[in-house]
Coordinates of C-alpha atoms in Angstrom, one line a residue:
Chain A
M1 CA 2.8 -5.0 16.6
E2 CA 5.2 -7.6 18.4
M3 CA 6.7 -10.1 16.4
S4 CA 8.7 -13.3 17.3
S5 CA 11.4 -13.0 14.5
K6 CA 13.2 -10.4 13.1
L7 CA 13.2 -12.3 9.4
L8 CA 9.3 -11.9 9.9
E9 CA 9.5 -8.1 10.9
R10 CA 11.7 -7.0 7.9
A11 CA 10.0 -8.7 5.2
V12 CA 6.7 -7.0 6.5
A13 CA 8.2 -3.7 7.1
E14 CA 9.4 -4.4 3.1
I15 CA 6.1 -5.2 1.8
S16 CA 3.7 -2.7 3.8
Q17 CA 5.7 -0.1 1.6
L18 CA 3.9 -1.0 -1.0
P19 CA 1.1 1.5 -2.0
G20 CA -2.4 0.3 -0.2
I21 CA -0.9 -2.3 2.1
G22 CA -0.7 -2.1 5.6
K23 CA 0.9 -4.3 8.0
R24 CA -1.7 -6.0 8.3
T25 CA -2.0 -7.2 5.1
A26 CA 1.9 -7.5 4.5
L27 CA 1.6 -9.9 7.6
R28 CA -0.5 -12.3 5.9
L29 CA 1.1 -12.3 2.9
A30 CA 4.4 -13.2 4.6
L31 CA 2.7 -15.7 6.3
H32 CA 1.0 -16.9 3.2
L33 CA 4.3 -17.2 1.5
L34 CA 5.6 -19.4 4.9
K35 CA 2.6 -21.9 4.2
Q36 CA 3.4 -22.4 0.5
P37 CA 6.4 -24.5 -0.7
A38 CA 9.9 -22.3 -0.7
D39 CA 9.6 -22.4 -4.9
Q40 CA 6.8 -19.6 -4.7
T41 CA 8.7 -17.1 -2.7
Q42 CA 11.5 -18.0 -4.7
Q43 CA 10.0 -17.1 -8.4
L44 CA 8.6 -14.0 -6.9
A45 CA 11.8 -12.5 -5.6
E46 CA 12.9 -13.5 -8.7
A47 CA 11.1 -11.6 -11.1
L48 CA 10.8 -8.8 -8.4
Q49 CA 14.5 -8.5 -9.2
K50 CA 14.1 -9.2 -13.2
L51 CA 11.8 -7.0 -14.0
R52 CA 13.9 -3.5 -12.0
E53 CA 16.4 -4.7 -13.3
D54 CA 16.4 -5.7 -16.8
I55 CA 13.4 -3.3 -17.7
V56 CA 14.0 -0.7 -20.3
F57 CA 12.0 1.9 -21.5
C58 CA 11.2 2.4 -25.2
S59 CA 14.0 4.5 -26.7
K60 CA 10.9 5.8 -29.3
C61 CA 7.5 5.7 -27.1
H62 CA 8.5 5.5 -23.5
N63 CA 6.7 2.5 -23.1
I64 CA 8.2 -0.5 -20.5
S65 CA 10.0 -3.0 -23.3
D66 CA 11.8 -5.9 -22.8
A67 CA 14.1 -4.5 -26.0
E68 CA 15.6 -1.3 -26.7
V69 CA 12.2 -0.2 -29.1
C70 CA 9.3 -1.9 -27.7
H71 CA 7.5 -4.6 -30.1
I72 CA 4.6 -1.5 -31.0
C73 CA 6.9 0.7 -32.3
E74 CA 8.9 -2.2 -34.1
N75 CA 5.5 -3.0 -36.4
P76 CA 5.7 -2.2 -39.6
H77 CA 1.8 -2.1 -39.8
R78 CA 1.5 0.5 -37.0
D79 CA 1.0 4.0 -38.4
A80 CA 3.7 6.3 -37.2
S81 CA 2.5 9.2 -37.9
V82 CA -0.6 9.2 -36.1
I83 CA 1.3 9.2 -31.9
C84 CA -1.4 9.0 -29.1
V85 CA -0.1 10.6 -25.9
V86 CA -1.0 8.4 -22.6
E87 CA 0.4 9.5 -18.9
D88 CA 1.6 6.4 -18.3
I89 CA 2.2 2.4 -19.9
R90 CA -1.5 1.5 -18.2
D91 CA -3.1 3.8 -20.3
V92 CA -1.0 2.1 -23.5
M93 CA -2.3 -1.5 -22.2
A94 CA -6.3 -0.2 -22.1
I95 CA -6.0 1.8 -25.5
E96 CA -4.3 -1.6 -26.4
N97 CA -6.9 -3.4 -25.4
T98 CA -10.0 -1.8 -27.4
G99 CA -7.7 -3.0 -30.3
L100 CA -9.0 0.2 -32.3
F101 CA -5.8 2.3 -32.8
K102 CA -3.2 1.7 -34.9
G103 CA -1.0 4.3 -34.9
V104 CA 1.4 4.5 -31.7
Y105 CA 1.9 6.2 -28.7
H106 CA 4.0 8.5 -26.2
V107 CA 4.1 7.5 -22.9
L108 CA 4.8 10.7 -21.1
G109 CA 5.4 9.0 -17.4
G110 CA 2.2 11.1 -15.7
K111 CA 0.9 14.8 -16.0
I112 CA 2.0 18.0 -15.2
S113 CA 0.8 18.6 -11.1
P114 CA 1.9 21.4 -9.5
I115 CA 0.3 20.2 -6.1
E116 CA 2.3 16.8 -6.5
G117 CA 5.7 18.4 -7.8
I118 CA 5.8 17.6 -11.0
G119 CA 7.1 20.0 -14.1
P120 CA 7.2 19.3 -17.3
G121 CA 10.8 18.7 -17.0
Q122 CA 10.2 15.3 -15.2
L123 CA 7.7 14.1 -18.3
T124 CA 8.7 13.2 -21.6
I125 CA 7.1 16.2 -23.3
V126 CA 10.7 17.8 -24.8
Q127 CA 11.2 14.3 -26.6
L128 CA 7.3 14.4 -27.9
V129 CA 8.1 18.2 -28.7
T130 CA 11.4 16.8 -30.7
K131 CA 9.7 14.1 -32.4
V132 CA 6.7 16.6 -34.3
K133 CA 8.8 19.6 -34.9
A134 CA 11.0 16.3 -36.6
G135 CA 8.1 16.1 -38.7
G136 CA 6.7 13.1 -40.4
V137 CA 3.7 13.0 -37.6
R138 CA 0.3 13.3 -38.7
E139 CA -1.5 13.5 -35.8
L140 CA -1.2 14.1 -32.5
I141 CA -4.1 12.5 -29.8
F142 CA -4.1 13.5 -26.2
A143 CA -5.6 10.5 -24.3
L144 CA -4.8 12.5 -21.0
S145 CA -7.0 11.7 -17.7
G146 CA -9.7 14.3 -17.4
T147 CA -9.0 16.6 -14.8
M148 CA -6.9 19.7 -14.6
E149 CA -3.3 18.2 -14.5
G150 CA -4.8 16.3 -17.4
D151 CA -6.1 19.3 -19.0
T152 CA -2.7 21.8 -17.7
T153 CA -0.8 19.0 -19.7
N154 CA -2.7 19.0 -23.0
F155 CA -2.4 22.7 -23.0
Y156 CA 1.2 23.3 -22.5
I157 CA 2.3 20.5 -25.1
Y158 CA -0.5 22.7 -27.5
R159 CA 1.2 25.6 -27.4
Q160 CA 4.7 24.1 -28.1
V161 CA 3.6 22.1 -31.2
K162 CA 0.4 24.2 -32.3
E163 CA 3.0 26.2 -35.2
C164 CA 4.2 22.4 -36.5
D165 CA 2.2 20.8 -39.8
V166 CA 0.1 18.3 -37.2
V167 CA -3.3 17.8 -36.8
I168 CA -3.9 17.9 -32.7
S169 CA -7.0 16.1 -31.2
A170 CA -8.8 14.9 -28.2
I171 CA -9.7 11.4 -26.9
A172 CA -13.9 12.0 -27.5
R173 CA -15.3 12.6 -22.9
G174 CA -19.4 11.5 -23.0
I175 CA -21.5 8.8 -21.4
A176 CA -19.9 5.8 -21.1
V177 CA -21.6 3.2 -23.1
G178 CA -24.1 1.2 -21.3
D179 CA -24.4 4.0 -19.1
E180 CA -27.9 5.7 -18.3
L181 CA -27.9 9.5 -18.6
E182 CA -29.5 10.4 -15.4
F183 CA -26.8 9.3 -13.2
A184 CA -24.1 11.1 -15.6
D185 CA -22.6 14.5 -14.2
E186 CA -23.3 17.6 -16.0
V187 CA -20.0 18.6 -17.8
T188 CA -19.9 15.1 -18.9
L189 CA -23.3 14.7 -20.6
G190 CA -23.1 18.6 -21.7
R191 CA -19.5 17.7 -23.6
S192 CA -21.7 14.4 -25.2
I193 CA -24.4 16.7 -26.7
M194 CA -21.5 19.4 -27.5
H195 CA -19.3 16.8 -29.4
R196 CA -22.2 14.6 -30.5
V197 CA -21.4 12.4 -34.0
P198 CA -23.1 12.0 -36.7
F199 CA -25.9 8.4 -36.0
E200 CA -24.3 7.1 -38.9
N201 CA -20.7 6.5 -37.3
S202 CA -22.2 6.2 -33.7
I203 CA -23.4 3.0 -34.4
K204 CA -20.6 1.5 -36.6
S205 CA -18.3 2.5 -33.7
H206 CA -18.6 -0.5 -31.9
Chain B
M1 CA -4.0 -8.1 -20.6
E2 CA -2.1 -7.6 -23.3
M3 CA 1.4 -5.9 -21.6
S4 CA 4.3 -5.3 -23.8
S5 CA 7.0 -6.4 -21.8
K6 CA 7.5 -10.4 -21.3
L7 CA 9.1 -9.4 -17.4
L8 CA 6.6 -7.1 -16.5
E9 CA 3.9 -10.0 -17.5
R10 CA 5.8 -12.2 -15.7
A11 CA 6.2 -9.9 -12.2
V12 CA 2.4 -9.9 -12.2
A13 CA 2.5 -13.1 -12.3
E14 CA 3.8 -13.5 -9.6
I15 CA 2.5 -10.7 -7.8
S16 CA -1.2 -11.9 -8.1
Q17 CA -0.5 -15.4 -7.0
L18 CA -0.9 -13.7 -3.4
P19 CA -3.7 -14.1 -1.7
G20 CA -6.3 -11.7 -2.2
I21 CA -4.3 -9.5 -5.0
G22 CA -5.7 -9.9 -8.9
K23 CA -4.1 -8.8 -12.2
R24 CA -4.7 -5.4 -11.9
T25 CA -3.1 -4.5 -8.4
A26 CA -0.5 -6.7 -9.3
L27 CA 0.3 -4.4 -12.1
R28 CA -0.1 -1.4 -9.9
L29 CA 2.3 -2.8 -7.0
A30 CA 5.2 -3.6 -10.0
L31 CA 5.1 -0.3 -11.9
H32 CA 4.9 1.8 -8.9
L33 CA 8.5 -0.5 -7.9
L34 CA 9.6 0.9 -11.3
K35 CA 9.4 3.9 -10.0
Q36 CA 11.4 3.3 -7.5
P37 CA 15.1 3.2 -7.0
A38 CA 15.9 -0.5 -7.6
D39 CA 17.1 -0.1 -4.3
Q40 CA 13.9 -0.9 -2.9
T41 CA 12.7 -4.5 -4.9
Q42 CA 16.1 -5.4 -4.0
Q43 CA 15.3 -5.0 -0.4
L44 CA 11.6 -6.1 -0.8
A45 CA 13.2 -9.2 -2.8
E46 CA 15.9 -10.1 -0.7
A47 CA 13.2 -10.0 2.6
L48 CA 11.2 -12.6 0.8
Q49 CA 14.1 -15.1 0.2
K50 CA 15.4 -14.7 3.7
L51 CA 12.6 -15.1 5.4
R52 CA 11.1 -18.4 3.7
E53 CA 15.0 -19.6 3.9
D54 CA 16.0 -18.5 7.4
I55 CA 13.1 -18.3 9.1
V56 CA 12.6 -22.0 11.7
F57 CA 9.8 -22.5 13.6
C58 CA 10.6 -22.7 17.5
S59 CA 10.8 -26.7 18.3
K60 CA 9.1 -26.0 21.7
C61 CA 6.3 -24.2 21.0
H62 CA 5.9 -23.9 16.7
N63 CA 5.9 -20.4 16.9
I64 CA 8.1 -18.7 14.1
S65 CA 11.4 -17.8 15.4
D66 CA 14.7 -17.2 14.5
A67 CA 16.5 -19.1 16.6
E68 CA 15.8 -22.7 17.4
V69 CA 13.7 -22.3 20.7
C70 CA 11.8 -18.4 20.4
H71 CA 12.3 -15.7 22.8
I72 CA 8.9 -16.6 24.3
C73 CA 10.0 -20.3 25.2
E74 CA 13.4 -19.1 25.8
N75 CA 12.5 -16.4 28.8
P76 CA 12.8 -18.1 32.4
H77 CA 10.1 -15.0 33.4
R78 CA 7.5 -17.1 31.8
D79 CA 5.6 -19.9 33.0
A80 CA 6.0 -22.8 30.9
S81 CA 3.5 -25.0 33.0
V82 CA 0.5 -22.6 31.7
I83 CA 0.3 -23.5 27.7
C84 CA -2.0 -21.1 26.2
V85 CA -3.0 -23.1 23.1
V86 CA -3.8 -21.0 19.5
E87 CA -4.4 -21.8 16.0
D88 CA -1.4 -19.4 14.3
I89 CA 1.3 -17.2 14.5
R90 CA -1.1 -13.5 14.6
D91 CA -2.8 -15.4 17.7
V92 CA 0.3 -15.4 19.2
M93 CA 0.9 -11.5 18.4
A94 CA -2.5 -11.1 19.3
I95 CA -2.5 -12.4 23.0
E96 CA 1.4 -10.8 23.1
N97 CA -0.3 -6.9 22.6
T98 CA -2.4 -7.5 25.9
G99 CA 0.5 -7.6 27.6
L100 CA -1.5 -9.9 30.3
F101 CA -0.5 -13.3 29.8
K102 CA 2.7 -15.0 31.0
G103 CA 2.8 -18.3 30.0
V104 CA 3.7 -20.0 27.0
Y105 CA 1.8 -20.8 23.8
H106 CA 1.4 -24.0 21.7
V107 CA 1.1 -23.2 17.8
L108 CA -1.2 -25.8 16.4
G109 CA -1.3 -24.4 12.9
G110 CA -5.0 -24.6 12.4
K111 CA -8.1 -25.6 13.4
I112 CA -9.1 -29.4 12.4
S113 CA -11.9 -28.5 9.6
P114 CA -12.5 -31.6 7.0
I115 CA -14.2 -29.1 5.0
E116 CA -11.0 -27.8 3.7
G117 CA -9.2 -31.2 4.1
I118 CA -7.5 -30.6 7.5
G119 CA -6.9 -33.8 9.8
P120 CA -5.5 -33.5 12.9
G121 CA -2.1 -35.3 11.8
Q122 CA -1.9 -32.2 9.9
L123 CA -1.5 -29.9 13.1
T124 CA 1.0 -30.3 16.0
I125 CA -1.7 -32.2 18.4
V126 CA 0.4 -35.4 19.1
Q127 CA 3.5 -32.6 20.1
L128 CA 1.0 -31.1 22.4
V129 CA -0.2 -34.1 23.9
T130 CA 3.4 -35.5 24.3
K131 CA 3.9 -32.7 25.7
V132 CA 1.3 -32.3 28.7
K133 CA 1.5 -36.5 29.1
A134 CA 5.3 -36.2 30.4
G135 CA 4.1 -34.0 33.0
G136 CA 5.1 -30.3 33.9
V137 CA 1.9 -28.6 32.8
R138 CA -0.1 -27.3 34.9
E139 CA -2.9 -25.2 32.5
L140 CA -4.0 -25.5 28.9
I141 CA -5.6 -22.8 27.6
F142 CA -7.9 -23.5 25.3
A143 CA -7.6 -19.8 23.0
L144 CA -8.6 -21.4 19.3
S145 CA -11.6 -19.1 17.2
G146 CA -15.2 -19.7 18.7
T147 CA -16.4 -21.8 15.6
M148 CA -17.3 -25.5 15.1
E149 CA -13.9 -25.9 13.6
G150 CA -12.7 -24.5 17.3
D151 CA -14.8 -26.6 19.0
T152 CA -14.0 -29.8 17.5
T153 CA -10.9 -29.0 17.9
N154 CA -10.9 -28.4 21.0
F155 CA -12.7 -30.7 22.2
Y156 CA -10.0 -33.5 20.6
I157 CA -7.4 -32.7 22.2
Y158 CA -9.7 -32.5 25.5
R159 CA -10.0 -36.0 24.6
Q160 CA -6.6 -36.8 24.7
V161 CA -5.1 -34.9 27.7
K162 CA -8.4 -35.3 29.8
E163 CA -7.3 -38.6 31.9
C164 CA -3.9 -36.5 33.2
D165 CA -3.5 -34.2 36.0
V166 CA -3.9 -30.8 34.2
V167 CA -6.3 -27.9 34.5
I168 CA -8.3 -27.6 31.4
S169 CA -9.7 -24.3 30.0
A170 CA -11.0 -21.7 28.0
I171 CA -10.5 -18.0 26.9
A172 CA -14.1 -16.5 28.0
R173 CA -16.7 -15.3 25.2
G174 CA -18.9 -12.5 26.0
I175 CA -19.3 -9.2 25.1
A176 CA -16.2 -7.1 23.9
V177 CA -15.3 -4.0 26.3
G178 CA -17.0 -0.9 25.0
D179 CA -19.8 -3.6 22.9
E180 CA -23.6 -2.3 23.6
L181 CA -25.4 -5.2 24.3
E182 CA -28.6 -4.8 22.0
F183 CA -26.2 -5.5 19.1
A184 CA -24.8 -8.5 20.5
D185 CA -25.7 -12.1 19.1
E186 CA -27.4 -14.5 21.4
V187 CA -25.4 -17.0 22.0
T188 CA -22.8 -14.6 22.7
L189 CA -24.6 -12.7 24.8
G190 CA -26.0 -16.0 26.6
R191 CA -22.6 -16.9 27.3
S192 CA -21.6 -13.7 28.8
I193 CA -24.2 -13.9 31.8
M194 CA -23.7 -17.9 32.0
H195 CA -19.9 -17.2 32.6
R196 CA -20.6 -14.0 34.9
V197 CA -17.5 -13.0 37.1
P198 CA -17.6 -11.6 40.7
F199 CA -18.4 -7.6 39.9
E200 CA -14.9 -6.6 42.2
N201 CA -13.0 -9.1 39.5
S202 CA -14.5 -7.3 36.9
I203 CA -13.0 -4.0 37.7
K204 CA -9.5 -5.1 38.5
S205 CA -9.0 -6.8 35.2
H206 CA -8.1 -4.0 33.1

């Protein structure tokens, strides 16, 4: 696309490097910013710079944080002996939103994926294993995505901590609340039946 | 969404002010930037700031420009006596991409739309009329969108310049090249027939 301004061209090139944003959308966003007060662009640019420069990852759980230890790990009301292992920060937010988990997290930073070239060394697996081996951890809950990569990662960690005195569990897989059985895939439905829970438990879970 | 970082929260809030970008997408973009080298965020932020601060609008055609007069208006090979009237900068790019127009542009900055609260005063109509009345303009080509607002704007300008010695035309409306007749709407097909062109012209137009 021929543009009459190098400044616009550069902005569009930079914006379209973001995932899921093509040249056309980038142009639309750039032209939108030009129509808004200069303040808005200034604040957006500043927020991005500050985010990238000042953010730290919690030294305990590797969650995104403004301080050396995040507010979850710091909270005395959270049970540090129950660790929920998740892929990334968004999973922490999703579980926090349920309000049902009172333990702490360990953010792996991804899952083992030979196809994407992600090995165990690029994740925070060593830190997790060290934490477990140091003792004081009662339960490890695997809350990774239910894909082959997720299973591989779970199993990789499992092999390294199975000798430790720790309960290792995984989040339940099954038919989502509100979903119709007939549209569920067979594997999920199968797991739902195999991992059935006492009825009294099933009704007080929410 | 509960976030563990105020920096992240602020960045997400700023990003999600962009049109078509919700909280979820904003979060995905912010986390993406955190995974990339800090350079990328720095360059994105800088490009946005420079765009907003340094950009100017061509004093002649109101197109986006890096200099006081844009490179189209400045080009001695362009015919300044033929002015194509468009809504915004994207339309200039679209027409430039055809490579078939050798005149200059006049960017209105929108179209008259009482519903959106846009009156003639917020557009560059006065500047266009002044330009035409000053003389030296041979033809005015209306290339606004074929909506009621576009037609209103065309007519509003037409009434102010019709006494001037200037040819006033509008871009052709019709069936798109490659389109099947049976799927065209009636109004477009009707215009295609009414505004038919000599066959010899139709084959050399591309």
